[in-house]
GROMACS .gro file of C-alpha atoms in nm:
model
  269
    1UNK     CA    1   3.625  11.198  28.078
    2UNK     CA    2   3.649  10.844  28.075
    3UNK     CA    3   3.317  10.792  28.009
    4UNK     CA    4   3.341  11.032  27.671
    5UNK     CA    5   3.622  10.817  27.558
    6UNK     CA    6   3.453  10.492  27.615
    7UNK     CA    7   3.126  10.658  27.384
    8UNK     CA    8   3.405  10.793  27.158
    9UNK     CA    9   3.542  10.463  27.105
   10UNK     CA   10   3.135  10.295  27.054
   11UNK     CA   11   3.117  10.566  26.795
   12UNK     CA   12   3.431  10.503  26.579
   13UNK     CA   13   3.390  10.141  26.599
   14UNK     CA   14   3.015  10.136  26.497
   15UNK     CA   15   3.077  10.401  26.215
   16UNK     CA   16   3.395  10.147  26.118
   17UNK     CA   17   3.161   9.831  26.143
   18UNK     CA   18   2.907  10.032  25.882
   19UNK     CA   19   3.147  10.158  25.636
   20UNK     CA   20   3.291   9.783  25.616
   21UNK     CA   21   2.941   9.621  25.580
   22UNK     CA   22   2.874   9.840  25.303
   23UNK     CA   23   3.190   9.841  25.132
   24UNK     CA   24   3.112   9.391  25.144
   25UNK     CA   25   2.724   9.467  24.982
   26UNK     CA   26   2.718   9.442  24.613
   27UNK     CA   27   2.478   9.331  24.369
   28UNK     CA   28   2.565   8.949  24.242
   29UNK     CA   29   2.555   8.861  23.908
   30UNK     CA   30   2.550   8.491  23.825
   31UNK     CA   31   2.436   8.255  23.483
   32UNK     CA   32   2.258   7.905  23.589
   33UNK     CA   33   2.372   7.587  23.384
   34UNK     CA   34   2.337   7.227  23.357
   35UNK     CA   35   2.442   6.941  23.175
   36UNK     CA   36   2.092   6.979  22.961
   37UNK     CA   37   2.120   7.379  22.918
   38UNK     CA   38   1.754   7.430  22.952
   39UNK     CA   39   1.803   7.600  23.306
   40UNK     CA   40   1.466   7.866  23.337
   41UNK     CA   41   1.258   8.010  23.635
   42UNK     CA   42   1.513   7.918  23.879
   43UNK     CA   43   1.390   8.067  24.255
   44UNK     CA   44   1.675   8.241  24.438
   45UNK     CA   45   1.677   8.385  24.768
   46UNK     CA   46   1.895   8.548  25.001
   47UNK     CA   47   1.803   8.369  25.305
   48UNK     CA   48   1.947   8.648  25.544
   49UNK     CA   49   1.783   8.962  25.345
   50UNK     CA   50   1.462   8.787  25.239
   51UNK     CA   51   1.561   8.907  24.897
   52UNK     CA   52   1.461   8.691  24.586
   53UNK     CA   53   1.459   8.672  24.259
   54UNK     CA   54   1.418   8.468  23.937
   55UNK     CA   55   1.660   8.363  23.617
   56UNK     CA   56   1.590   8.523  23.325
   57UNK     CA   57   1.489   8.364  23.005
   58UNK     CA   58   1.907   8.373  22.923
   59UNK     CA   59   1.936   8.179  23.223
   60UNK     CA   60   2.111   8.478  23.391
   61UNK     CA   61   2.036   8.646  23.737
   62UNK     CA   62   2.106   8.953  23.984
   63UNK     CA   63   2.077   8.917  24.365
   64UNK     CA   64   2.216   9.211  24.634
   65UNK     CA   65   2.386   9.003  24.883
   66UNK     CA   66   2.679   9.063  25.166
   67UNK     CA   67   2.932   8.893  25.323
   68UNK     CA   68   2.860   8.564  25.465
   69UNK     CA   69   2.490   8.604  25.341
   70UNK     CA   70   2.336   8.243  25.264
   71UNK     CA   71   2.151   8.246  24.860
   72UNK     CA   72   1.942   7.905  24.807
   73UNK     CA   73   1.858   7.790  24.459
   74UNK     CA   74   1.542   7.595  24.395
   75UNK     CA   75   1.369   7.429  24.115
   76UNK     CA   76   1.117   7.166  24.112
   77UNK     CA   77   1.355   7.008  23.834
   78UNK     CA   78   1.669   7.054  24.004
   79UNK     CA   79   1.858   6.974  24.344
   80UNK     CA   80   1.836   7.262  24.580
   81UNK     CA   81   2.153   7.463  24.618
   82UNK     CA   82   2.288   7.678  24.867
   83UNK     CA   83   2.602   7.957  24.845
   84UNK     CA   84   2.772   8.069  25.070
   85UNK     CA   85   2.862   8.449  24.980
   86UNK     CA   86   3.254   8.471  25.054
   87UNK     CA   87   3.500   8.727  24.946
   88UNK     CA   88   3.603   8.569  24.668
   89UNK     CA   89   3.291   8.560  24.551
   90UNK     CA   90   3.193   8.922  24.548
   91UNK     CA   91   3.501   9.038  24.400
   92UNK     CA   92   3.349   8.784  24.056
   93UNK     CA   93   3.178   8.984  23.822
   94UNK     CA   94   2.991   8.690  23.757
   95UNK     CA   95   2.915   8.389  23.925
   96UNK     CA   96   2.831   8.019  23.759
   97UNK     CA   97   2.607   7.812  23.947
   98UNK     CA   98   2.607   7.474  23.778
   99UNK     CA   99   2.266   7.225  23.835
  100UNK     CA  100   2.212   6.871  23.870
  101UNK     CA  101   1.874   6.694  23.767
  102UNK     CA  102   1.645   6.605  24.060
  103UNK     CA  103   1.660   6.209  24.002
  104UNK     CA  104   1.505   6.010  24.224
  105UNK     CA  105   1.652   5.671  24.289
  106UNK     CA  106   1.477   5.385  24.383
  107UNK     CA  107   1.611   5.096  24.613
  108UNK     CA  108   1.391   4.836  24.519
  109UNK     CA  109   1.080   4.786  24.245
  110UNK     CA  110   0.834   4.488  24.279
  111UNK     CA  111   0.593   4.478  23.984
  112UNK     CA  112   0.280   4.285  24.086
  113UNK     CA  113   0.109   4.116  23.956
  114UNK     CA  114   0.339   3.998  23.646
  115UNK     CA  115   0.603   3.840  23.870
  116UNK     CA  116   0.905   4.001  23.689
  117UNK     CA  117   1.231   3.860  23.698
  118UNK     CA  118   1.400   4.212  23.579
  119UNK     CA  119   1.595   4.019  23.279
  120UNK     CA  120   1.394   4.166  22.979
  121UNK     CA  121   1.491   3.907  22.710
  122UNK     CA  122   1.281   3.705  22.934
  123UNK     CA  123   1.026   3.887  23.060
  124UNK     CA  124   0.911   3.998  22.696
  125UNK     CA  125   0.782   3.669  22.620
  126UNK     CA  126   0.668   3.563  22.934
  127UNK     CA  127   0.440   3.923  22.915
  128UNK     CA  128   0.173   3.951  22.730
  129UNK     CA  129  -0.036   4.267  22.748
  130UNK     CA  130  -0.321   4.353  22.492
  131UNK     CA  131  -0.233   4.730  22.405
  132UNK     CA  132  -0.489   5.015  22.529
  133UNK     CA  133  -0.718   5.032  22.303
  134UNK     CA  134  -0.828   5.417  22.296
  135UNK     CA  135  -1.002   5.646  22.058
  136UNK     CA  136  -0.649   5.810  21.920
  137UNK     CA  137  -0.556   5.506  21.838
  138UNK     CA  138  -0.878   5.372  21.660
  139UNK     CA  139  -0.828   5.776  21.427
  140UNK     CA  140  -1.249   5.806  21.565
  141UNK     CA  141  -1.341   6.187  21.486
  142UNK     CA  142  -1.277   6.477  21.766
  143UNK     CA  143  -1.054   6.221  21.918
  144UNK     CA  144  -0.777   6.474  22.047
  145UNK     CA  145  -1.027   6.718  22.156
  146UNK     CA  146  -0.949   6.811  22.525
  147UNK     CA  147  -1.220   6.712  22.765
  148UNK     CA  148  -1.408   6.995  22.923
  149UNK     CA  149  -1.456   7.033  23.277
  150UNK     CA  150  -1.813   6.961  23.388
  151UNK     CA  151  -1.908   7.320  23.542
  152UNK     CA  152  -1.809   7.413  23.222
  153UNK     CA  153  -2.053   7.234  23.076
  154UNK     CA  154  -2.290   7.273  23.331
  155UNK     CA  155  -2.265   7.663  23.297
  156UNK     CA  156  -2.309   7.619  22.861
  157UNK     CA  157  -2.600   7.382  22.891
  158UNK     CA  158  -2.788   7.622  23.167
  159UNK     CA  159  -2.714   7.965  22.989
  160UNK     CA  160  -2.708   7.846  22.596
  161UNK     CA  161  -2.863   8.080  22.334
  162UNK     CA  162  -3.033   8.433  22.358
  163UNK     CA  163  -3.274   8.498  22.566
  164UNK     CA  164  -3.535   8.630  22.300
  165UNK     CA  165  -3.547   8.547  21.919
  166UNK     CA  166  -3.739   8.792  21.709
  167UNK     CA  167  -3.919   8.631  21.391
  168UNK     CA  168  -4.086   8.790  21.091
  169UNK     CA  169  -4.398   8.776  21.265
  170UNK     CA  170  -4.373   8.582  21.649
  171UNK     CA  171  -4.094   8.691  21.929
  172UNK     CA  172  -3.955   8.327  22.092
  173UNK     CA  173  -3.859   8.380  22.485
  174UNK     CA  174  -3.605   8.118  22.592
  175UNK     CA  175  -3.786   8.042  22.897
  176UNK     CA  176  -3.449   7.780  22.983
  177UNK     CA  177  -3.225   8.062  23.005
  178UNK     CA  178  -3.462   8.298  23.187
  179UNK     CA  179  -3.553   8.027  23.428
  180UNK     CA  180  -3.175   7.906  23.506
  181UNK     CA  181  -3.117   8.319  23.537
  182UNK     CA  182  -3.381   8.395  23.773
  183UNK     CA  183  -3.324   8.099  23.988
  184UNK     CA  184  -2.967   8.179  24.001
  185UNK     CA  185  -2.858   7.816  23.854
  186UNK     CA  186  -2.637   8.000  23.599
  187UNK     CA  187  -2.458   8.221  23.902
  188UNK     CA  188  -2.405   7.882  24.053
  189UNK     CA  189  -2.227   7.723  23.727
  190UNK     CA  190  -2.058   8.046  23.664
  191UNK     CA  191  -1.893   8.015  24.057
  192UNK     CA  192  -1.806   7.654  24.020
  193UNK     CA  193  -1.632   7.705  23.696
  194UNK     CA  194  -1.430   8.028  23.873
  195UNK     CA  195  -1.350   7.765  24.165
  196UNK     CA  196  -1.239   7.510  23.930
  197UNK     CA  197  -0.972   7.780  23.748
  198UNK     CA  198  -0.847   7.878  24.091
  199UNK     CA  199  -0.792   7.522  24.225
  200UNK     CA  200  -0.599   7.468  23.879
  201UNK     CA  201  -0.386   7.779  23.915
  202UNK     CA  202  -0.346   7.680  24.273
  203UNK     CA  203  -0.210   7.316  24.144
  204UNK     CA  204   0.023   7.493  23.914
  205UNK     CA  205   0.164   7.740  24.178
  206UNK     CA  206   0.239   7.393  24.381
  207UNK     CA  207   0.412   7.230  24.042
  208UNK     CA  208   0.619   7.538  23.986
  209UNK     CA  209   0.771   7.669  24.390
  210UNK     CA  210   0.699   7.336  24.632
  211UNK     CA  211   0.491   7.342  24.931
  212UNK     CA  212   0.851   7.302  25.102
  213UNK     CA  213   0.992   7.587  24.975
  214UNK     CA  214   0.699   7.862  25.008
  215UNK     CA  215   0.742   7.707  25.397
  216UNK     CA  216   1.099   7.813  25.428
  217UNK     CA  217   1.105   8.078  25.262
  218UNK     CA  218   0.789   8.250  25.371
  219UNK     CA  219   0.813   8.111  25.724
  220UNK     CA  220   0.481   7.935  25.722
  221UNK     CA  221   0.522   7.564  25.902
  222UNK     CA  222   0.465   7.306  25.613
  223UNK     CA  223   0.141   7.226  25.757
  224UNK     CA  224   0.016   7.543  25.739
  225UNK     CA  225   0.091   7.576  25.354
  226UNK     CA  226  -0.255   7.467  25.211
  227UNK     CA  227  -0.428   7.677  25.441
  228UNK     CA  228  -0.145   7.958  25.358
  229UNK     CA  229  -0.311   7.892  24.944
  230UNK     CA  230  -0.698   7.862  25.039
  231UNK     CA  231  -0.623   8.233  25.157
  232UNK     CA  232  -0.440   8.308  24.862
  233UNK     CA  233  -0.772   8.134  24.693
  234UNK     CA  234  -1.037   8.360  24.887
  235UNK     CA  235  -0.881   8.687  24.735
  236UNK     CA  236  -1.053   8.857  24.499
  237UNK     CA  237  -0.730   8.944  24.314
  238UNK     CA  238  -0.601   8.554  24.272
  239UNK     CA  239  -0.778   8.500  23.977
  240UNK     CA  240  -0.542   8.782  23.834
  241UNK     CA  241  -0.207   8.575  23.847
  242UNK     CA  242  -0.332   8.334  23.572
  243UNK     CA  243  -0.212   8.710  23.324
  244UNK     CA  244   0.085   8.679  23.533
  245UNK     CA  245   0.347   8.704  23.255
  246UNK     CA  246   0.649   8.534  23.464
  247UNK     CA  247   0.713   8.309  23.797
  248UNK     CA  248   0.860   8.645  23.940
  249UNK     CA  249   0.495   8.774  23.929
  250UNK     CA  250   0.353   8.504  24.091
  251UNK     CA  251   0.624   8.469  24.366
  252UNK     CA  252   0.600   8.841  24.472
  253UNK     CA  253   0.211   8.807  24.506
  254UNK     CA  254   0.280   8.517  24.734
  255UNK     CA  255   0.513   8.704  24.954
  256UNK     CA  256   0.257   9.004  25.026
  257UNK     CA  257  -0.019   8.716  25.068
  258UNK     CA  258   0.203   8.559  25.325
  259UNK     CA  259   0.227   8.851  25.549
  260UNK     CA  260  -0.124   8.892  25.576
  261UNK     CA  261  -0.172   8.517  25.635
  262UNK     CA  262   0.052   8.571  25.928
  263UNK     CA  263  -0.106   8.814  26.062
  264UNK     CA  264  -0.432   8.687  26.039
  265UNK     CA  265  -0.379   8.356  26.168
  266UNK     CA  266  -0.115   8.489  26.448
  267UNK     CA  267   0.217   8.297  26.286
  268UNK     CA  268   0.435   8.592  26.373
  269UNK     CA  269   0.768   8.480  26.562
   0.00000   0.00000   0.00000
């Protein structure tokens, strides 16, 4: 008898315990601001759910969280943030979460080899520095063109033209083309120039989360995060995320890519 009573008891208590959790689970609604208004592609994540998500192009955001459930903001731009959900903040129907600009102070500057004294009334005429002279500035022609990588211009050179011309009387074989084909110099060009697009998009993946945030947040050790994107690299779907048409794309991509790295290179806890 006793023993039914105790497992009566377990039962009420853990039926209680569930009914309260759920009752404290609701779906957070909050706008991100800052003194410059320009808040975008904000990262958010529920740090006990793994849940994450992204602000919205109206700087707004929605994020299922619980009681006592830790959400970290993160922008490249911006100090990191973290909320503690309490109850006064799910009974908001919307929460403002207010951003200040990632400045980096500096202690002390030396500027060599000028010997500076910092007072600029002074330092103006001691300084004198012929201007840079560069090809904007002298109006030459294709001036503002942007340079082109050189396996891009390794793969035009080595697969320029057709490979036949047809005159009134002669066909011309392009023998430069063929050759570059056949020896499989233009399959080499064409898989730099994919290598080069990947390493960019990997760069701009970098710019946009941190390596110190896809650590935390994916559970990867920091040292581990390069190796965590040269997998990323080796998929044949990578190249895809340069379509991506938001962060939100990317960042789900990278969670997927981070189980498997786990469990390929045996990171699980």
């Amino acid at each position: 008898m006793q023993k039914y009573l105790r497992f009566l008891v377990l039962l009420i208590t853990l039926i209680v315990f569930k009914g309260f959790s759920q009752e404290n689970t609701k779906l957070l609604h909050g706008k991100a601001i800052s003194s410059k208004n320009d808040v975008s592609n904000i990262l958010i994540v529920n740090l006990n759910s793994k849940k994450s998500t992204i602000t919205d192009s109206l700087r707004l955001f929605s994020l299922e969280v619980a009681w006592r459930d830790s959400v970290r903001f993160t922008a490249v731009q911006y100090q990191t943030k973290e909320l503690v959900i309490t109850d006064a903040i799910l009974k908001k129907d919307l929460v403002i979460i207010n951003f200040a600009d990632n400045v980096i102070n500096l202690k002390e500057v030396t500027v060599m080899p000028y010997n500076l004294t910092g007072k600029i009334n002074l330092d103006i005429k001691a300084l004198q520095v012929e201007s840079v002279v560069t090809s904007s500035k002298l109006h030459l022609p294709n001036a503002n063109i942007e340079k082109m990588p050189q396996s891009e211009r390794l793969l035009i050179e080595a697969d320029r033209g057709k490979y036949m011309r047809f005159y009134v009387i002669a066909l011309t074989i392009n023998t430069h083309k063929v050759l570059n084909k056949l020896s499989g110099r233009t399959k080499s060009f064409e898989e730099m120039v994919a290598r080069d697009l990947d390493m960019q998009l990997e760069g701009e993946i970098i710019d946009k989360f941190s390596k110190k945030t896809m650590s935390e947040d994916f559970d990867i050790p920091e040292t581990n995060i390069d190796g965590f994107l040269t997998y990323c690299m080796s998929q044949k779907d990578f190249s895809e995320l340069a379509k991506a048409k938001n962060a939100m794309e990317i960042w789900e991509y990278l969670i997927v890519k981070s189980i498997e790295f786990k469990k390929a290179v045996s990171l699980n806890n």
